[in-house]
Coordinates of C-alpha atoms in Angstrom, one line a residue:
M1 CA 14.3 -3.0 19.7
A2 CA 14.2 0.4 17.7
R3 CA 16.0 3.5 18.2
A4 CA 14.5 7.2 19.1
I5 CA 15.6 10.5 17.7
W6 CA 14.6 13.7 19.6
L7 CA 15.1 17.0 17.9
V8 CA 14.6 20.2 19.8
L9 CA 14.0 23.2 17.5
D10 CA 15.0 25.7 20.5
S11 CA 12.3 28.3 21.0
L12 CA 9.9 27.3 18.1
G13 CA 6.7 28.2 20.0
I14 CA 3.4 27.8 18.2
G15 CA 1.2 30.2 20.0
G16 CA 0.6 31.6 23.5
A17 CA 0.2 29.0 26.2
P18 CA -3.0 29.2 28.3
D19 CA -1.1 31.2 31.1
A20 CA 0.8 33.4 28.8
A21 CA -0.7 36.6 30.1
S22 CA 0.7 35.9 33.5
Y23 CA 4.2 36.1 31.9
G24 CA 3.4 39.2 29.9
D25 CA 3.3 37.1 26.7
A26 CA -0.4 37.1 25.7
G27 CA -0.5 37.2 21.9
A28 CA 3.1 35.8 21.5
D29 CA 3.2 33.5 18.5
T30 CA 6.9 32.6 17.4
F31 CA 6.0 30.4 14.3
G32 CA 2.7 32.4 13.5
H33 CA 4.4 35.8 13.5
I34 CA 7.4 34.5 11.4
A35 CA 5.0 33.1 8.8
A36 CA 2.9 36.3 8.8
A37 CA 6.0 38.5 8.2
C38 CA 7.1 36.2 5.4
A39 CA 3.8 36.4 3.7
A40 CA 3.8 40.1 3.9
A41 CA 7.3 40.5 2.5
A42 CA 8.7 40.3 -1.1
R43 CA 10.4 37.1 -0.4
G44 CA 7.0 35.3 0.0
P45 CA 5.5 32.6 2.3
L46 CA 7.7 30.3 4.3
R47 CA 8.7 27.4 2.4
L48 CA 8.6 24.3 4.7
P49 CA 7.4 21.2 2.6
N50 CA 8.9 18.7 5.0
L51 CA 7.8 20.2 8.2
T52 CA 4.3 20.7 6.7
R53 CA 4.2 17.0 5.8
L54 CA 5.1 16.2 9.3
G55 CA 2.2 18.5 10.6
L56 CA 3.9 21.7 11.9
P57 CA 1.4 24.1 10.5
H58 CA -1.4 21.8 11.7
A59 CA 0.0 21.8 15.3
H60 CA 0.3 25.7 15.0
A61 CA -3.4 25.9 13.9
L62 CA -4.5 23.7 17.0
A63 CA -2.5 25.8 19.4
S64 CA -3.2 29.3 18.1
G65 CA -6.7 28.8 16.6
Q66 CA -5.7 29.9 13.0
V67 CA -3.7 28.6 10.1
A68 CA -0.4 30.6 9.7
A69 CA -0.4 33.1 6.9
G70 CA 0.7 31.7 3.6
L71 CA 0.4 28.1 4.5
A72 CA -3.3 27.5 3.8
P73 CA -4.7 25.2 2.5
L74 CA -3.2 22.5 4.8
P75 CA -2.5 19.1 3.2
A76 CA -3.2 15.9 4.9
A77 CA -0.2 15.5 7.4
Q78 CA 1.9 12.3 6.9
G79 CA 3.2 12.3 10.6
Q80 CA 1.7 12.5 14.0
W81 CA 1.1 16.0 15.2
G82 CA -0.2 17.9 18.2
C83 CA 0.8 20.7 20.6
M84 CA 2.0 20.7 24.2
I85 CA 1.4 23.0 27.1
E86 CA 4.1 23.2 29.8
R87 CA 3.0 22.3 33.3
A88 CA 6.1 23.7 34.9
C89 CA 6.5 27.4 35.8
G90 CA 8.8 29.5 33.6
K91 CA 9.9 29.7 30.1
D92 CA 13.4 28.6 30.3
T93 CA 15.5 26.0 28.6
P94 CA 16.1 23.5 31.6
S95 CA 12.5 23.4 32.7
G96 CA 11.3 22.9 29.1
H97 CA 13.8 20.1 28.4
W98 CA 13.5 18.5 31.7
E99 CA 9.6 18.2 31.4
S100 CA 9.9 16.8 27.9
A101 CA 12.3 14.1 29.3
G102 CA 9.8 13.3 32.2
V103 CA 10.6 15.5 34.9
V104 CA 8.2 18.4 35.7
L105 CA 9.8 21.1 37.9
Q106 CA 7.5 21.5 40.9
Q107 CA 9.2 24.7 42.3
P108 CA 10.2 27.5 39.8
F109 CA 14.0 28.5 39.5
G110 CA 15.1 31.6 41.1
L111 CA 15.3 34.9 39.0
F112 CA 17.2 38.2 39.2
A113 CA 14.2 40.5 38.5
A114 CA 16.0 43.8 38.9
P115 CA 16.9 45.2 35.4
E116 CA 19.8 47.2 36.8
Q117 CA 22.1 46.1 39.6
S118 CA 20.6 42.7 39.2
F119 CA 22.8 40.6 41.2
P120 CA 23.2 40.5 45.2
P121 CA 26.2 42.4 46.2
E122 CA 27.4 39.5 48.2
L123 CA 27.2 37.3 45.3
L124 CA 29.5 39.4 43.2
A125 CA 31.8 40.2 46.1
A126 CA 32.4 36.5 46.7
L127 CA 32.9 35.9 42.9
I128 CA 35.4 38.8 42.6
E129 CA 37.3 37.7 45.7
Q130 CA 37.4 33.9 45.0
A131 CA 38.0 34.1 41.3
R132 CA 40.6 36.9 41.9
L133 CA 38.9 39.5 39.5
P134 CA 39.5 43.2 39.4
G135 CA 35.7 43.7 39.3
V136 CA 32.9 43.0 37.0
L137 CA 31.1 45.0 34.3
G138 CA 27.3 44.9 33.4
N139 CA 25.2 43.6 36.4
C140 CA 21.9 44.1 34.4
H141 CA 19.4 42.5 32.3
A142 CA 20.6 42.6 28.8
S143 CA 20.9 41.0 25.3
G144 CA 24.3 39.1 24.9
T145 CA 25.3 40.8 21.7
E146 CA 24.1 44.2 22.8
I147 CA 26.1 44.2 26.0
I148 CA 29.2 42.8 24.4
A149 CA 29.2 45.6 21.9
R150 CA 28.7 48.1 24.7
L151 CA 31.1 47.0 27.1
G152 CA 33.6 44.8 25.2
A153 CA 36.2 47.4 24.9
E154 CA 36.0 48.3 28.7
H155 CA 36.5 44.7 29.5
I156 CA 39.6 44.1 27.4
A157 CA 41.1 47.3 29.0
S158 CA 40.1 46.4 32.5
G159 CA 40.1 42.7 32.7
K160 CA 36.8 42.8 34.3
P161 CA 34.4 40.2 32.9
I162 CA 30.7 41.1 31.8
V163 CA 28.0 39.6 33.9
Y164 CA 24.4 39.9 33.0
T165 CA 21.0 38.1 33.1
S166 CA 17.4 38.1 31.7
A167 CA 13.9 37.2 32.5
D168 CA 15.1 33.6 32.6
S169 CA 17.0 31.9 35.5
V170 CA 20.6 32.6 34.2
F171 CA 23.8 34.0 35.3
Q172 CA 25.8 34.8 32.1
V173 CA 29.5 35.7 32.0
A174 CA 30.8 37.2 28.7
A175 CA 34.7 37.5 28.3
H176 CA 37.2 37.6 25.5
E177 CA 38.7 34.3 24.6
Q178 CA 42.3 35.8 24.0
H179 CA 42.5 38.7 26.2
F180 CA 40.6 37.0 29.3
G181 CA 41.2 33.5 28.3
L182 CA 38.6 30.7 27.6
E183 CA 39.8 28.4 30.4
R184 CA 39.8 31.3 32.7
L185 CA 36.2 32.2 31.7
Y186 CA 35.2 28.6 32.4
E187 CA 36.8 28.6 35.8
V188 CA 35.0 31.9 36.9
C189 CA 31.6 30.1 35.7
H190 CA 32.2 26.9 37.5
L191 CA 32.9 29.0 40.7
A192 CA 29.8 31.0 40.0
R193 CA 27.8 27.8 39.7
E194 CA 28.9 26.9 43.2
L195 CA 28.2 30.4 44.7
L196 CA 24.8 30.6 43.1
A197 CA 23.4 27.5 45.2
P198 CA 21.3 29.5 47.7
W199 CA 19.6 31.4 44.8
N200 CA 18.6 28.1 42.8
I201 CA 19.5 29.6 39.5
G202 CA 19.1 27.2 36.7
R203 CA 22.1 27.9 34.5
V204 CA 25.3 29.7 34.6
I205 CA 26.4 30.4 30.9
A206 CA 29.9 31.1 29.7
R207 CA 29.7 33.5 26.6
P208 CA 33.1 33.9 25.0
F209 CA 33.8 36.2 22.1
I210 CA 36.5 37.5 19.9
G211 CA 37.4 40.7 18.1
E212 CA 38.7 44.0 18.7
P213 CA 37.2 47.4 19.6
A214 CA 37.9 48.7 16.2
T215 CA 36.5 45.9 14.1
G216 CA 33.7 44.7 16.6
F217 CA 33.1 41.6 18.6
T218 CA 31.6 38.2 17.6
R219 CA 30.5 35.4 20.0
T220 CA 32.1 32.0 19.4
G221 CA 31.0 28.5 19.4
N222 CA 32.7 27.8 22.6
R223 CA 29.6 28.5 24.9
H224 CA 29.3 26.4 27.9
D225 CA 26.2 25.9 30.1
Y226 CA 26.5 24.9 33.8
A227 CA 23.2 23.7 34.6
L228 CA 21.7 22.2 37.9
A229 CA 20.9 18.5 37.6
P230 CA 17.3 17.5 37.1
P231 CA 15.6 16.8 40.4
G232 CA 14.4 13.2 39.2
Q233 CA 15.0 10.4 36.7
T234 CA 14.8 11.6 33.2
L235 CA 14.2 9.7 29.8
L236 CA 18.0 9.9 29.4
D237 CA 18.6 8.2 32.8
A238 CA 16.2 5.6 32.1
V239 CA 17.8 4.8 28.6
C240 CA 21.3 4.2 30.1
A241 CA 19.7 2.3 33.0
A242 CA 18.3 -0.2 30.6
G243 CA 21.7 -0.6 28.8
G244 CA 21.0 1.7 25.9
E245 CA 23.2 4.6 24.7
V246 CA 22.3 8.3 24.7
F247 CA 24.0 10.4 22.1
A248 CA 23.7 14.0 23.3
V249 CA 24.2 16.5 20.4
G250 CA 24.9 20.1 20.9
K251 CA 24.0 21.6 24.3
I252 CA 21.9 18.7 25.5
S253 CA 24.6 17.4 27.7
D254 CA 24.9 20.7 29.5
I255 CA 21.1 21.0 30.0
F256 CA 21.0 17.8 31.8
A257 CA 24.3 18.4 33.6
A258 CA 26.0 15.4 31.7
R259 CA 23.5 13.0 33.5
G260 CA 22.3 10.1 31.4
V261 CA 24.7 10.9 28.6
S262 CA 26.8 8.1 27.0
H263 CA 28.4 10.4 24.3
S264 CA 28.4 14.0 24.0
L265 CA 28.9 15.4 20.4
L266 CA 29.7 19.2 20.2
A267 CA 29.0 21.1 17.3
S268 CA 28.3 24.9 16.4
G269 CA 25.9 26.0 13.8
H270 CA 22.8 24.1 12.6
D271 CA 24.5 22.3 9.6
A272 CA 27.3 21.0 12.0
L273 CA 24.5 19.9 14.5
F274 CA 22.6 18.2 11.6
D275 CA 25.8 16.4 10.5
A276 CA 26.7 15.3 14.1
T277 CA 23.0 14.0 14.5
L278 CA 23.3 11.9 11.3
Q279 CA 26.8 10.6 12.5
A280 CA 25.3 9.8 15.9
L281 CA 22.4 7.8 14.2
A282 CA 24.8 5.8 12.1
R283 CA 26.6 4.8 15.3
A284 CA 23.4 4.1 17.4
E285 CA 22.3 0.6 18.1
S286 CA 18.9 -0.8 19.0
G287 CA 17.5 1.0 22.2
A288 CA 19.6 4.1 21.7
L289 CA 18.4 7.8 22.1
V290 CA 19.8 10.4 19.9
A291 CA 18.8 14.0 21.2
T292 CA 19.8 17.2 19.6
N293 CA 19.2 20.8 20.4
F294 CA 19.3 23.4 17.5
V295 CA 20.1 26.4 19.5
D296 CA 20.6 29.0 16.9
F297 CA 16.9 29.3 16.4
D298 CA 16.9 30.8 19.8
S299 CA 20.3 32.3 20.5
V300 CA 21.1 33.7 17.0
Y301 CA 17.6 34.7 15.7
G302 CA 14.9 34.6 18.6
H303 CA 16.8 36.7 21.1
R304 CA 18.1 38.9 18.6
R305 CA 14.7 39.4 17.0
D306 CA 15.7 38.6 13.6
V307 CA 12.7 37.5 11.7
P308 CA 14.3 37.0 8.3
G309 CA 17.2 34.9 9.8
Y310 CA 14.7 32.8 11.7
A311 CA 12.7 32.1 8.7
A312 CA 15.7 31.3 6.7
A313 CA 17.0 29.0 9.3
L314 CA 13.7 27.1 9.4
E315 CA 13.8 26.6 5.7
A316 CA 17.4 25.4 5.8
F317 CA 16.5 22.9 8.5
D318 CA 13.6 21.7 6.6
A319 CA 15.6 21.1 3.5
R320 CA 17.9 18.7 5.6
L321 CA 15.0 16.5 7.1
P322 CA 14.9 14.1 4.0
E323 CA 18.5 13.2 4.9
L324 CA 17.5 12.1 8.4
M325 CA 14.4 10.3 7.2
A326 CA 16.4 8.3 4.7
A327 CA 19.0 7.3 7.5
M328 CA 16.0 5.9 9.7
R329 CA 15.2 2.2 9.6
A330 CA 12.2 0.1 10.4
G331 CA 11.0 0.6 13.9
D332 CA 12.7 4.1 14.4
I333 CA 10.9 7.2 15.5
V334 CA 11.9 10.9 15.2
V335 CA 10.0 13.3 17.4
L336 CA 10.5 17.2 16.9
S337 CA 9.6 19.6 19.5
A338 CA 10.7 22.9 21.3
D339 CA 11.3 23.9 24.8
H340 CA 9.6 27.5 24.9
G341 CA 9.0 30.3 22.6
C342 CA 11.2 33.2 21.5
D343 CA 9.0 35.5 19.3
P344 CA 11.2 37.6 17.3
T345 CA 8.3 40.1 16.8
W346 CA 7.9 40.4 20.5
P347 CA 9.2 43.5 22.6
G348 CA 12.4 42.9 24.4
S349 CA 14.9 40.0 23.9
D350 CA 13.5 37.4 26.3
H351 CA 11.8 34.0 25.8
T352 CA 8.0 34.0 25.4
R353 CA 5.6 31.5 27.3
E354 CA 4.1 29.4 24.4
C355 CA 2.7 26.0 23.4
V356 CA 5.2 23.9 21.4
P357 CA 4.9 21.4 18.8
L358 CA 4.9 17.6 19.1
L359 CA 5.7 16.1 15.8
A360 CA 6.5 12.4 15.3
W361 CA 7.4 10.2 12.3
G362 CA 8.6 6.9 11.6
P363 CA 8.8 4.4 8.8
D364 CA 6.0 2.2 10.4
L365 CA 4.2 5.1 12.2
A366 CA 0.5 5.8 11.1
P367 CA -0.3 9.4 10.6
R368 CA -2.9 11.0 13.2
A369 CA -3.7 13.9 15.1
L370 CA -2.2 13.8 18.9
G371 CA -4.4 16.8 20.0
R372 CA -3.6 19.3 22.8
R373 CA -1.2 17.5 25.3
G374 CA -1.4 18.8 29.0
S375 CA 2.4 18.5 29.5
F376 CA 5.8 18.4 27.8
A377 CA 6.3 15.1 29.5
D378 CA 3.9 13.3 27.1
L379 CA 6.9 13.4 24.7
G380 CA 9.3 11.6 27.0
Q381 CA 6.6 9.0 28.1
G382 CA 6.0 8.3 24.5
L383 CA 9.6 7.8 23.7
A384 CA 10.0 5.6 26.8
S385 CA 7.2 3.4 25.7
H386 CA 8.7 3.2 22.2
L387 CA 12.0 2.1 23.8
R388 CA 10.1 -0.3 25.9
L389 CA 11.4 1.4 29.1
P390 CA 9.5 1.5 32.5
P391 CA 7.0 4.3 32.7
L392 CA 8.6 7.6 33.6
A393 CA 7.2 9.7 36.6
A394 CA 5.3 12.1 34.6
G395 CA 3.4 12.3 31.2
V396 CA 0.9 10.2 29.2
S397 CA 2.4 8.3 26.2
F398 CA 1.4 9.9 22.9
L399 CA 1.9 6.7 21.3
E400 CA -0.5 4.8 23.5
D401 CA -3.6 6.9 24.2

């Protein structure tokens, strides 16, 4: 039996979803706008030889209706390529990952829509009392780096953690690792996870940072997500039920609430995540799934609207792909996808509702176009069929149609 590798290029949307206008995202195109900015700049067009061979610009052209700037003419792809449309409502991390693993969210997560005074007073009152806090700061929609820069000094002086949200279903808590304490931050987030049950919020995220007011603050790699569990059996559950092992690299374990995870490999930064992926693959036996989320595309570049940074990160990721392909053996498959968009040229700092790529390659896999897929769940169904697992509840296998 073969092995499967699933790489999530977090936020790499490839053009607006059919319902993007309903989310205020008509015209969003993460990959296309990055490519256009690069082609217009002195640095020149995006250099993605390996992702191009796998069919990324081909998938983008299918989703957006045009070839990305600087990438024409497109060579014949050497992998299987297509685009996927999300069935679940929203543009958040859990619903995108869960649907890709075979569970389509039927009811959308709750949101805190008010830009200011975002959280219900009774929620904050309970958190302050039960966590024995002197109060909280923030209570608004914000970019994480911006609100830490703005309120970090007051947080240190007062001992009050910073709480904030966004257009996604999140309750985020930022606190200083030394002045507040990392373990105390985790305890506050764990308590918040319990208190948020009536609001059906997808994730509570601990956002630790270091630094001092005089020199500035920096977020650390000790982020931790407290997610709701998927409401059905995922691909990860199915692998484990069949006796296989799941190697969850990066924040994959957090996103699936540690369910269906045999080994959790933590790493911070794309190079470390890639190294951990290669280490997991070296340990993986037949029937195993290695799943990695490359979060910096989203958290470091997308949300911060850093176009040059996003482009450079794509090129660095592309340069390492041959290492993974060389480590694969006959019968293996690697699938690359995303969970939503986060167009760094778009107003604000939130995710964007976009189509995402579906790219597949293996030593024995014949290249072909996969077309426009009606659900992210086609990815999970395809990997389930590859691993000879019983069919998942949702999706049409991209390997069998």
